[in-house]
């Protein structure tokens, strides 16, 4: 399965991972589609040198 996982900044956050097995009292569902917004993956991929919220105000 593919997963969006941020381990460190400046790297592609999409990784191939094994499918987890459900435990006792749990169910496993199939996801047919998912979406990730640009604001989620661009900072993780290193698109911005620093987050906008760390910029000091005048």
CSV table of C-alpha atoms in Angstrom, one decimal:
chain,number,residue,atom,x,y,z
A,1,UNK,CA,0.0,0.0,0.0
A,2,UNK,CA,1.1,3.6,-0.4
A,3,UNK,CA,1.2,5.9,2.6
A,4,UNK,CA,1.8,9.6,3.1
A,5,UNK,CA,4.4,9.6,5.9
A,6,UNK,CA,6.7,12.4,6.8
A,7,UNK,CA,10.0,11.1,8.3
A,8,UNK,CA,12.1,14.1,7.4
A,9,UNK,CA,11.7,17.2,5.4
A,10,UNK,CA,13.1,17.5,1.8
A,11,UNK,CA,12.1,14.0,0.8
A,12,UNK,CA,9.1,12.6,-1.0
A,13,UNK,CA,6.5,11.7,1.7
A,14,UNK,CA,4.8,8.9,-0.3
A,15,UNK,CA,6.1,5.5,0.8
A,16,UNK,CA,5.4,1.9,0.0
A,17,UNK,CA,4.4,0.1,3.2
A,18,UNK,CA,3.0,-3.3,4.1
A,19,UNK,CA,-0.7,-3.7,4.7
A,20,UNK,CA,-1.4,-3.9,8.4
A,21,UNK,CA,-3.4,-6.9,9.7
A,22,UNK,CA,-6.5,-6.1,11.8
A,23,UNK,CA,-6.3,-7.3,15.4
A,24,UNK,CA,-9.0,-8.8,17.6
A,25,UNK,CA,-12.1,-6.7,17.5
A,26,UNK,CA,-10.9,-4.7,14.6
A,27,UNK,CA,-12.0,-4.6,10.9
A,28,UNK,CA,-10.0,-3.9,7.7
A,29,UNK,CA,-11.6,-1.7,5.1
A,30,UNK,CA,-10.6,-1.1,1.5
A,31,UNK,CA,-9.9,2.5,0.4
A,32,UNK,CA,-10.4,3.1,-3.3
A,33,UNK,CA,-9.4,6.7,-3.4
A,34,UNK,CA,-7.7,9.3,-1.3
A,35,UNK,CA,-6.4,12.8,-1.7
A,36,UNK,CA,-3.6,14.9,-0.4
A,37,UNK,CA,-3.6,18.7,-0.7
A,38,UNK,CA,-0.6,20.6,-1.9
A,39,UNK,CA,-0.3,22.3,1.5
A,40,UNK,CA,0.3,18.9,2.9
A,41,UNK,CA,3.0,17.6,0.6
A,42,UNK,CA,4.9,20.7,-0.6
A,43,UNK,CA,6.4,21.7,2.8
A,44,UNK,CA,7.3,18.0,3.4
A,45,UNK,CA,9.1,17.9,0.0
A,46,UNK,CA,11.1,21.0,0.9
A,47,UNK,CA,9.2,23.4,-1.4
A,48,UNK,CA,9.5,26.2,1.2
A,49,UNK,CA,12.7,27.2,3.0
A,50,UNK,CA,10.8,28.0,6.2
A,51,UNK,CA,7.2,27.8,7.3
A,52,UNK,CA,5.2,31.0,6.8
A,53,UNK,CA,4.1,31.0,10.4
A,54,UNK,CA,7.7,31.5,11.6
A,55,UNK,CA,8.1,34.8,9.7
A,56,UNK,CA,8.3,37.7,12.3
A,57,UNK,CA,5.6,40.4,12.0
A,58,UNK,CA,6.6,44.0,11.6
